Coordinates of C-alpha atoms in Angstrom, one line a residue:
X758 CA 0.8 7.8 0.4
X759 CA -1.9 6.7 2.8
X760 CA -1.4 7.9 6.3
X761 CA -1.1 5.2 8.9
X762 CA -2.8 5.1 12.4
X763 CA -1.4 3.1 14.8
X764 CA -3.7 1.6 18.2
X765 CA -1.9 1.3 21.0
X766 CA -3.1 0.4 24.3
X767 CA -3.4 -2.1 27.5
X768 CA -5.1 -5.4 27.1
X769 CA -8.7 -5.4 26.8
X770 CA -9.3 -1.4 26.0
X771 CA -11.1 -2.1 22.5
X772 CA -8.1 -2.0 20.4
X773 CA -9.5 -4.6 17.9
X774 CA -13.1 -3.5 18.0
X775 CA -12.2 -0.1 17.0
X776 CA -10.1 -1.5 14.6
X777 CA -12.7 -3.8 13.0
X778 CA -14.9 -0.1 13.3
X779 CA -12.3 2.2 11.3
X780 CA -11.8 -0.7 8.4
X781 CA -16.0 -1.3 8.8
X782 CA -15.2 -5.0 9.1
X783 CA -15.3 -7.7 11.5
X784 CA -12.2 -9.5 10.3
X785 CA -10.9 -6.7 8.8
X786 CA -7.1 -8.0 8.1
X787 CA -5.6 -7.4 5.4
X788 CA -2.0 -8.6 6.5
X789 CA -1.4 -11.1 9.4
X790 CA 2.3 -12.3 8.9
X791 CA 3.1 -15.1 10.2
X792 CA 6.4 -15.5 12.9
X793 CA 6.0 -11.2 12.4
X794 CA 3.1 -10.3 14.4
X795 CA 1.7 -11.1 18.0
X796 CA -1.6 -9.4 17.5
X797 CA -0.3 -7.2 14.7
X798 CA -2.8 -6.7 12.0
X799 CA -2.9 -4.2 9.1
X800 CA -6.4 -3.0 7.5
X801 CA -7.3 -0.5 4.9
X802 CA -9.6 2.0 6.1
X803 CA -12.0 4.8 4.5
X804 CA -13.6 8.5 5.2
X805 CA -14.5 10.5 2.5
X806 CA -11.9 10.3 0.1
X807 CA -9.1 9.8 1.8
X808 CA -8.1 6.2 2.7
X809 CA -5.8 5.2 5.2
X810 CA -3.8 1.8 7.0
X811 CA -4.7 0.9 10.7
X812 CA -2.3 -1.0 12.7
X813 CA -3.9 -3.0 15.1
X814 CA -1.2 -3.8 18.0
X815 CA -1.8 -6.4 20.9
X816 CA -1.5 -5.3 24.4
X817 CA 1.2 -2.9 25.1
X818 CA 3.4 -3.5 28.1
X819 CA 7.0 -1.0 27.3
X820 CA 9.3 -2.5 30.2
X821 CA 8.3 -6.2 29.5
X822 CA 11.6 -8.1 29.9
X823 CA 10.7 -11.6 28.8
X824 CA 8.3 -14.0 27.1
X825 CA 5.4 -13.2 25.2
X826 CA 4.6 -9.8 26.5
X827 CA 8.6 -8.8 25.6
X828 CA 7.9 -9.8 22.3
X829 CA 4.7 -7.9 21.8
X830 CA 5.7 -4.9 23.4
X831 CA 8.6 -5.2 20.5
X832 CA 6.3 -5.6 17.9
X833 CA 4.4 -2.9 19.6
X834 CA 7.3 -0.2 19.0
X835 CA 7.8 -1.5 15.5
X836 CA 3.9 -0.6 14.8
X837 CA 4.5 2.8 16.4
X838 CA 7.8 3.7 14.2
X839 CA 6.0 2.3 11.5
X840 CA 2.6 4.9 11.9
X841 CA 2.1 9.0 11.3
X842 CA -0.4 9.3 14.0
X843 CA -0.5 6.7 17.3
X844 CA -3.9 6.6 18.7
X845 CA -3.5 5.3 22.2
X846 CA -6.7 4.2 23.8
X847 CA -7.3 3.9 27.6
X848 CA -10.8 2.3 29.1
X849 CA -13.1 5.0 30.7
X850 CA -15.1 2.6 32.6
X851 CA -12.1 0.9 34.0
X852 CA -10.2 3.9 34.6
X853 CA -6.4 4.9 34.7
X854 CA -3.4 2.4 35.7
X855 CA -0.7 2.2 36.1
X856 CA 0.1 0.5 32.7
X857 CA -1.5 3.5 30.9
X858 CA 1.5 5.4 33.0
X859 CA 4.0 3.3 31.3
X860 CA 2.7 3.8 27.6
X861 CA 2.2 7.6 27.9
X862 CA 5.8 7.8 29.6
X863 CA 7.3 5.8 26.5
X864 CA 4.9 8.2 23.8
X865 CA 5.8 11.0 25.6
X866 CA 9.4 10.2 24.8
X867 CA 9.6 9.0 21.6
X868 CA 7.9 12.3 20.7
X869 CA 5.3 10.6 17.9
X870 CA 2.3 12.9 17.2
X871 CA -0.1 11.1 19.2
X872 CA -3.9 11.5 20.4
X873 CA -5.3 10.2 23.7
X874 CA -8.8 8.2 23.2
X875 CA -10.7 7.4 26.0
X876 CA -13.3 3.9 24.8
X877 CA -16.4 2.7 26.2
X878 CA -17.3 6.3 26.6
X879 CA -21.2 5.8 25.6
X880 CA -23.5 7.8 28.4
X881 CA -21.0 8.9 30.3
X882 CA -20.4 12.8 32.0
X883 CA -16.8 13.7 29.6
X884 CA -16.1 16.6 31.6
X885 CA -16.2 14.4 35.2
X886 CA -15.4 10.4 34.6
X887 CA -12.3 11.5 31.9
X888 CA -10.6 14.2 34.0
X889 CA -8.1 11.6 35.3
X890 CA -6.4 10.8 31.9
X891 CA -5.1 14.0 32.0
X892 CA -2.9 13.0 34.2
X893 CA -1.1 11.4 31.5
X894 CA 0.4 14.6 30.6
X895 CA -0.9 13.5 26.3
X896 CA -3.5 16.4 26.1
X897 CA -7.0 16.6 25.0
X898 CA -9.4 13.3 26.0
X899 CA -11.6 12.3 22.8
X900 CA -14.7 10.2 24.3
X901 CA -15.4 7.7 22.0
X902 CA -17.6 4.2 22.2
X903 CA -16.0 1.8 19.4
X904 CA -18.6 -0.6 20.1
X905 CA -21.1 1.8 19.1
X906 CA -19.4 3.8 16.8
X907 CA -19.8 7.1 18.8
X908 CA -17.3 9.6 18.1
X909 CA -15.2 7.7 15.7
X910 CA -15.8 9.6 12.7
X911 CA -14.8 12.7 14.6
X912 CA -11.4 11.1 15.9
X913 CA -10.4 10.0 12.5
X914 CA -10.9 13.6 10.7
X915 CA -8.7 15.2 13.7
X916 CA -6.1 12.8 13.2
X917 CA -6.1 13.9 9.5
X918 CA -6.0 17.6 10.7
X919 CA -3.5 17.0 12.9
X920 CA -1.2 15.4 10.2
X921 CA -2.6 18.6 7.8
X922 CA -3.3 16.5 5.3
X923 CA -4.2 18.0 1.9
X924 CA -8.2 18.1 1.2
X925 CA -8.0 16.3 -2.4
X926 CA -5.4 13.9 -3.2
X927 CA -2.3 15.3 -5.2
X928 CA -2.6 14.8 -8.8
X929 CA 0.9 14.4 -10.7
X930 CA 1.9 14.0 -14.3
X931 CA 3.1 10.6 -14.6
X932 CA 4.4 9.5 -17.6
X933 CA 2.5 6.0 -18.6
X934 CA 5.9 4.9 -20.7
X935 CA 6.8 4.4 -16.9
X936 CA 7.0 1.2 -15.3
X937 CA 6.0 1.5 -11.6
X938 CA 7.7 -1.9 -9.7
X939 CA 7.8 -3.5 -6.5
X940 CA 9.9 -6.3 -5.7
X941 CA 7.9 -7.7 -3.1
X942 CA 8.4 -11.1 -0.5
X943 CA 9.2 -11.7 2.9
X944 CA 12.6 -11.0 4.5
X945 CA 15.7 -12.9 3.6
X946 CA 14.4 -14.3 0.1
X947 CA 17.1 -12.4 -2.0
X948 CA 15.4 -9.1 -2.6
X949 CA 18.5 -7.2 -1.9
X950 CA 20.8 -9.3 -3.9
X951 CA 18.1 -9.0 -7.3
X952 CA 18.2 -5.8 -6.7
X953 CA 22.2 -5.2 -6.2
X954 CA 22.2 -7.2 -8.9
X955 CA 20.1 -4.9 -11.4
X956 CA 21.7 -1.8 -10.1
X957 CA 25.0 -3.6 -11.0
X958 CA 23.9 -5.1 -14.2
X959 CA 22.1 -2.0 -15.9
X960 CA 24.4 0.5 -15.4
X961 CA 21.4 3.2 -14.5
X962 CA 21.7 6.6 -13.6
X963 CA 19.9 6.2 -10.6
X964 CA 18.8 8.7 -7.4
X965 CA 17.0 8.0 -4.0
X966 CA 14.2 9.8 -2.9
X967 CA 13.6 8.8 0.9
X968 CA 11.1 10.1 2.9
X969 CA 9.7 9.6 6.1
X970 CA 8.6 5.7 7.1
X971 CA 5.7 5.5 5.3
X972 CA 7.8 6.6 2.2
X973 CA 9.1 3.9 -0.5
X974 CA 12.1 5.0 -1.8
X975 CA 12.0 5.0 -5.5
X976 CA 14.7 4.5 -8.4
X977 CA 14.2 5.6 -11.7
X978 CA 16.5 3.4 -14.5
X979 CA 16.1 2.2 -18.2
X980 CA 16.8 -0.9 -19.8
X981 CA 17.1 -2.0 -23.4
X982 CA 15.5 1.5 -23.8
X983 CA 12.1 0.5 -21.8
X984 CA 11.9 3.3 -18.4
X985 CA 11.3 1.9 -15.0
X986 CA 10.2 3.1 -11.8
X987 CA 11.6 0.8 -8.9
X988 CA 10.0 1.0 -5.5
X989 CA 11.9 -0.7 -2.8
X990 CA 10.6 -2.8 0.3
X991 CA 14.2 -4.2 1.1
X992 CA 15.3 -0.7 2.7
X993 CA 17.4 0.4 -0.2
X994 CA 19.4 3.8 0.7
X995 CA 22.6 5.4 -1.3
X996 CA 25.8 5.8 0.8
X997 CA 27.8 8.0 -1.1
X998 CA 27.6 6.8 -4.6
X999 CA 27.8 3.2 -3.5
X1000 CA 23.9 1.7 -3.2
X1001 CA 23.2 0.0 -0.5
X1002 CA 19.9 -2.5 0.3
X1003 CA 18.9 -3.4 3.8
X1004 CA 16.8 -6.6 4.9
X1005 CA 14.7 -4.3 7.3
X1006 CA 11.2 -5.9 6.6
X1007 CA 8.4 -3.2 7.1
X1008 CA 4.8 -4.4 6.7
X1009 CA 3.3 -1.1 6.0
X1010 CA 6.7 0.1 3.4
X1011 CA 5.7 -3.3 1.3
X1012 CA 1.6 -2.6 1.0
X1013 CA 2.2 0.8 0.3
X1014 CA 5.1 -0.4 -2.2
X1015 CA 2.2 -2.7 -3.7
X1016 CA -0.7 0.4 -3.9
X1017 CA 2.3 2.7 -5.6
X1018 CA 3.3 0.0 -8.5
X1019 CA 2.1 -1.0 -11.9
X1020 CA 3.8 -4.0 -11.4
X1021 CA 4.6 -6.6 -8.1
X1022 CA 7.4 -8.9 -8.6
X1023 CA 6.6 -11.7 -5.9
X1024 CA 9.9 -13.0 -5.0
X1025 CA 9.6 -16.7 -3.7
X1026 CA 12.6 -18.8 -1.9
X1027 CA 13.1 -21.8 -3.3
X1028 CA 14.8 -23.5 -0.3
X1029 CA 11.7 -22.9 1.7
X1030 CA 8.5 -22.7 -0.4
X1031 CA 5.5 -21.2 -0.1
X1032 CA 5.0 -19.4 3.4
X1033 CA 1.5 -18.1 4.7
X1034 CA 3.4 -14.7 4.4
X1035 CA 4.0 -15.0 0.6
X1036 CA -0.1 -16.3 0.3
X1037 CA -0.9 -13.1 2.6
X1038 CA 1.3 -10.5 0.1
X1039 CA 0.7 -12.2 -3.1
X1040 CA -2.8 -11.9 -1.8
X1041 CA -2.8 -8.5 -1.1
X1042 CA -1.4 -7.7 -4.7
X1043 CA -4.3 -9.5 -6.1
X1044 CA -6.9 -7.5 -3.7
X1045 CA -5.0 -4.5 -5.1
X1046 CA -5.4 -5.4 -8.6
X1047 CA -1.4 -5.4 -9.8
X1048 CA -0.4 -7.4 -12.8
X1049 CA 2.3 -9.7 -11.0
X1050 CA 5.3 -11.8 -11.9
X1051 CA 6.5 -15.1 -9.8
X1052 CA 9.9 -15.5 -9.3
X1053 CA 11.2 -18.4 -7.4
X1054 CA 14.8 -17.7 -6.1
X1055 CA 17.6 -19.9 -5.3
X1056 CA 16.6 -22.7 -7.5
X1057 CA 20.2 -23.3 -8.2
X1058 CA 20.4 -24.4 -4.1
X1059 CA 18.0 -27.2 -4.6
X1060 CA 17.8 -30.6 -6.4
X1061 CA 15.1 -32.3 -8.8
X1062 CA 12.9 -33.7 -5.8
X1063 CA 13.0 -30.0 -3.9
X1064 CA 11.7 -29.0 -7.2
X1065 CA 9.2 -30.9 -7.8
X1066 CA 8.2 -30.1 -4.0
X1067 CA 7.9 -26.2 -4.5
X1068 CA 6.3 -26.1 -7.9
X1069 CA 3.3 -28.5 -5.7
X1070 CA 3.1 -25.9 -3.1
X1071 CA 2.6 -23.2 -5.7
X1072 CA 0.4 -24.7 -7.0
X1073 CA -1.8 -25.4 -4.2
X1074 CA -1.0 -22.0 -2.1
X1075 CA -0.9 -20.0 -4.5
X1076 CA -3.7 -21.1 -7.4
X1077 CA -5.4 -17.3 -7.4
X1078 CA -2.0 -16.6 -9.3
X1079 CA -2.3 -18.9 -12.2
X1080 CA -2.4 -15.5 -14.4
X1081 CA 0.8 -14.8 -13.5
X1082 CA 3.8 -16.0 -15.6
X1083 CA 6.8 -17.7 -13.3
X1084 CA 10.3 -18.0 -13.3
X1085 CA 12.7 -19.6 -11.7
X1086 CA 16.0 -17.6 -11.2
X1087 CA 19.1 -17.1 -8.5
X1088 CA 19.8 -13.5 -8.2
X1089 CA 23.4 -14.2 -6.3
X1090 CA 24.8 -16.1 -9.7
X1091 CA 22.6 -13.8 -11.8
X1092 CA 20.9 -16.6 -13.6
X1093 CA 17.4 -16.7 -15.4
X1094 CA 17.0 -12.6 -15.1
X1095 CA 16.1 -11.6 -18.6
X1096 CA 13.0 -13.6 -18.9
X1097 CA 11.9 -12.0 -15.7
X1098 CA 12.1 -9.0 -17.5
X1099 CA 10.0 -9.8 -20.4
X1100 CA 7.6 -10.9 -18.4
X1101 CA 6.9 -7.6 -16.3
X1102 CA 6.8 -5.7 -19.4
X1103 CA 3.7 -8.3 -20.9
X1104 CA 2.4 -7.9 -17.7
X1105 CA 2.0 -4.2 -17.8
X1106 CA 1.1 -4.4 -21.5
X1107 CA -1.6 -6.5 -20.4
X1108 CA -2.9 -4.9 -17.4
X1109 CA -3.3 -1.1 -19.7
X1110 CA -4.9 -3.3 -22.4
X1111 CA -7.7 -1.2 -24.2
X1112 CA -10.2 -3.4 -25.6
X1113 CA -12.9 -2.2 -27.8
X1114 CA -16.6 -2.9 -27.4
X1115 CA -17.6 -4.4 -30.6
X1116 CA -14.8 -7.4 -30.0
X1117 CA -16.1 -7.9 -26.6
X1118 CA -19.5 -8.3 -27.3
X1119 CA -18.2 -10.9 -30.3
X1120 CA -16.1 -13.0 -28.1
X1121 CA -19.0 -13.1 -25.5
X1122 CA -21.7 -13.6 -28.2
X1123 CA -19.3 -16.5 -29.2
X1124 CA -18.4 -17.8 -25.7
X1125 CA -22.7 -18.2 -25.3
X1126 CA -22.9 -20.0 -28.3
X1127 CA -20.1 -22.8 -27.2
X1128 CA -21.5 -23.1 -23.6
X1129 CA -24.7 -21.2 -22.2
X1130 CA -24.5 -20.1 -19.0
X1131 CA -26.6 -22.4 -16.1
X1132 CA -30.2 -21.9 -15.9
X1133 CA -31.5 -20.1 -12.6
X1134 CA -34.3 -21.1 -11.1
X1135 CA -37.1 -20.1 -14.2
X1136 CA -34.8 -18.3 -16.0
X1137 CA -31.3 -18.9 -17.8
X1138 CA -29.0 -15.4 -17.7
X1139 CA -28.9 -13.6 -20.9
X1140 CA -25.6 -12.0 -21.5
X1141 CA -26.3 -9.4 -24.5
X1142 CA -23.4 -7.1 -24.8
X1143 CA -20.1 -6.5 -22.9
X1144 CA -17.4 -3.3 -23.3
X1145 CA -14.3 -1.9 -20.9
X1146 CA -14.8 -0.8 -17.5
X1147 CA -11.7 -0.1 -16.9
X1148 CA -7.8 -0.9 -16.9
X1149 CA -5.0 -1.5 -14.3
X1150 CA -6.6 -4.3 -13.5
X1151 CA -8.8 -4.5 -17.0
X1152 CA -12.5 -4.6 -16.3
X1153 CA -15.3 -5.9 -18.0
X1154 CA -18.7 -4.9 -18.0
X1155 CA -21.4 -7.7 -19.4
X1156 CA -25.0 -6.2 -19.7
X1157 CA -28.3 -8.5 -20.0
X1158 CA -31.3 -10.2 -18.1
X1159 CA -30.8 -12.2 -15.1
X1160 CA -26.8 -12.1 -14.6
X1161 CA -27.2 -12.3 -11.0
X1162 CA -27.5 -16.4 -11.7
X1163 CA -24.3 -16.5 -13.5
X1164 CA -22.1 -18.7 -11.4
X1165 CA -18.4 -18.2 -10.6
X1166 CA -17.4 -21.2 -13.1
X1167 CA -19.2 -19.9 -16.3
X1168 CA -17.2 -16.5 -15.1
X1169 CA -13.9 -17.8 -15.3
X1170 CA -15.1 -19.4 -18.2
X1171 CA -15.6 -16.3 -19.8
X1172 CA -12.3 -14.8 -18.7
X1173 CA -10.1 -17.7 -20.3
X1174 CA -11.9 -16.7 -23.6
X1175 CA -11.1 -12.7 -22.9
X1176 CA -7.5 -13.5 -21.6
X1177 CA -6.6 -15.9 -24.6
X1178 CA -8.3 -13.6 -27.3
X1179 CA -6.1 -10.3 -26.4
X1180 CA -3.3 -12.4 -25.5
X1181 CA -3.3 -11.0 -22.1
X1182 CA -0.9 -12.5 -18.8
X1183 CA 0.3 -11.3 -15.9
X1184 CA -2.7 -9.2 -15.3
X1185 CA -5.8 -10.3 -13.0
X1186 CA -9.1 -9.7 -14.6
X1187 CA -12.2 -7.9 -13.2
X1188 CA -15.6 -9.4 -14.6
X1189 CA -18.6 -7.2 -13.7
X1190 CA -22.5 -8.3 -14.7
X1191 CA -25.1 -5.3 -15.1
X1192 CA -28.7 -6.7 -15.0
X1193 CA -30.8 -4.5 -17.3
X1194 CA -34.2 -3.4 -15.6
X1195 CA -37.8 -3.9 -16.7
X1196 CA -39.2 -0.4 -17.9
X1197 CA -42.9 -2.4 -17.8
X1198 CA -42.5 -4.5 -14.1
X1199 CA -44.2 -2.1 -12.0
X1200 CA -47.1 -1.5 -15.0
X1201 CA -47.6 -5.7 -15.4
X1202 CA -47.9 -6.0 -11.5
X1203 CA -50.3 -3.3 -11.2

């Protein structure tokens, strides 16, 4: 699992500029929920090979009692139970406050691992200006300038040390018969009750593995003699031998539930439609490259015009997903599950889909002979041969002269071919083009 840093701080410290640093972005959010978050993003950061989740957290103010600032110092604490390692940044040039007080009392006393960052460090005497923020009783000062990108390297690798964090990633023997899913969707859409209701239904011999936070719990169970792998973002835990699932909606649990899967089962509500929440999850399942499956639940709560209503706004929130096949179910009276099913089997079948090259470069030899691609400037693209780049999403790799001036249209043009050719659905689709170089340019412009 990725390791997730969370920034805490006063207004105006350089929170968000050293989170746009860490993810090497300017807008670097990958998750911004809706009615969740006051300043709350999520990002996906790199160093090396290990990859890690920044929480980006809006000013942090612990005995808030009302309005906004009581609901972002809430959202605040839910960032920090959420994170391995709080990183709570102070201003040098400003200097310590009495607010800084307040958050080190309140880290202090939760007892999260935590490391003291002192921003807008650039040219400034560390061992004089910083010996204030001693006072704060957190340890060691790291002088750091975000804006600059001084030092930030160095505070990332000791939060990794600090967590003792293995060098490589952990390889394990997974069994590929195994279907990894997530049932994924904002709170209250019936996750708990679909996946009661499987527990119920499949009679599985089932056993929880939870961890810390950051830990999805996973249960193993077979149906119709097909293995599964379920990872939970609805807080499933066992009581005894009686399973329990939990409505306790945790942003980092469902991206790390998305990175762990083969397969995201995006559950909708029908009663409400199409939230920017569900576009920001369903989107971060396509960034991630997971076959998905729609399933719209509650349909039996609606009528005919309702209906009509949320197909529309799947349509027009959610058009990136017209791969994925959807179905409209109610997990309460157990209605519509089996095609569900069928559906996130195809989906993995079509996501490890192995393709060989001489089909490829048929169906692309034929796809140019229907429709050529769009001439570019003096020259029209020449697509000459195409083979797998990969699977899980499946990749293709097209090789010839002047791709670069294939546009987006004759792309997805390409893909329908490749998706209706090996029968493939459920499964984005990954189309790279390789421009083959001119051994003789450098000779013919000497």
């Amino acid at each position: 699992m990725k390791p997730v840093l969370a920034l805490v701080g006063r207004p105006n410290v350089g929170k968000s500029t050293l989170f746009n640093r860490l993810t090497k972005s300017r807008d670097a959010i990958v998750a911004d929920f809706a009615g969740l978050t006051r300043d709350r993003h999520y990002g996906n950061g790199k160093q090396g090979r290990q990859e890690f989740i920044v929480i980006d957290t809006g000013g942090f103010e612990p005995d808030a009692s009302s309005g906004i600032y009581k609901e972002m110092a809430k959202q605040t604490r839910q960032a920090v139970a959420e994170a391995d390692m709080v990183i709570f940044v102070v201003d040098a040039r400003g200097g310590l406050s009495a607010q800084d007080h307040d958050i080190a009392k309140y880290l202090r006393k939760i007892g999260k691992p935590c490391l003291l960052v002192a921003n807008k460090a650039e040219g400034m005497l560390e061992g004089i200006q910083l010996t204030e923020f001693y006072e704060l009783g957190l340890g060691e000062v790291i002088a750091i300038s975000a804006a600059h990108g001084q030092g930030t390297r160095g505070l990332v690798e000791l939060a990794f040390e600090s967590l003792n964090l293995p060098d490589e990633p952990e390889e394990t023997d997974e069994d590929p018969s195994v279907i990894k899913l997530a049932v994924a969707g904002r709170p209250n859409v019936g996750k708990s009750t679909l996946i009661n209701t499987w527990l119920g239904e499949e009679r599985l011999v089932a056993f929880d593995m939870p961890g810390t936070t950051r830990d999805a719990i996973s249960v193993p169970f077979e149906r119709q003699g097909q293995k599964f792998e379920l990872i939970d973002t609805a807080g499933l835990r066992r009581k005894g031998k009686v399973f329990e699932a939990i409505e306790k909606f945790s942003v980092v649990k469902t991206l790390q539930a998305i990175e762990s899967a083969n397969v995201v089962l995006l559950l909708l509500d029908a009663e409400q439609g199409v939230t920017d929440q569900d576009a920001h999850i369903a989107g971060y399942a396509l960034e991630s490259g997971r076959a998905m499956v729609l399933a719209i639940n509650k349909w039996d709560a609606i009528d005919e015009y309702q209906r009509q209503l949320v197909q529309r706004s799947i349509e027009n929130r959610l058009p990136f997903l017209s791969f994925a096949n959807m179905h409209f179910i109610s997990a309460k009276k157990r209605q519509g599950l089996g095609p569900v099913w069928a559906s996130i089997v195809q989906a993995h079948k079509s996501a490890m889909c192995k393709m060989s090259t001489p089909i490829l470069t048929r169906l692309l030899l034929e796809a140019v002979q229907f429709q050529s691609p769009q001439r570019g400037g003096m020259f029209r693209p020449k697509l000459r041969y195409a083979h797998q780049g990969g699977m899980n999403p499946p990749v293709i790799v097209i090789h010839g002269n002047s791709l670069e001036h294939v546009t987006d249209t004759y792309k997805r043009f390409l893909e329908g071919r490749f998706r209706k050719a090996f029968s493939l659905a459920g499964t984005p689709m990954r189309i790279e083009m390789k421009t083959s170089t001119n051994p003789f340019a450098d000779k013919e412009s000497s």
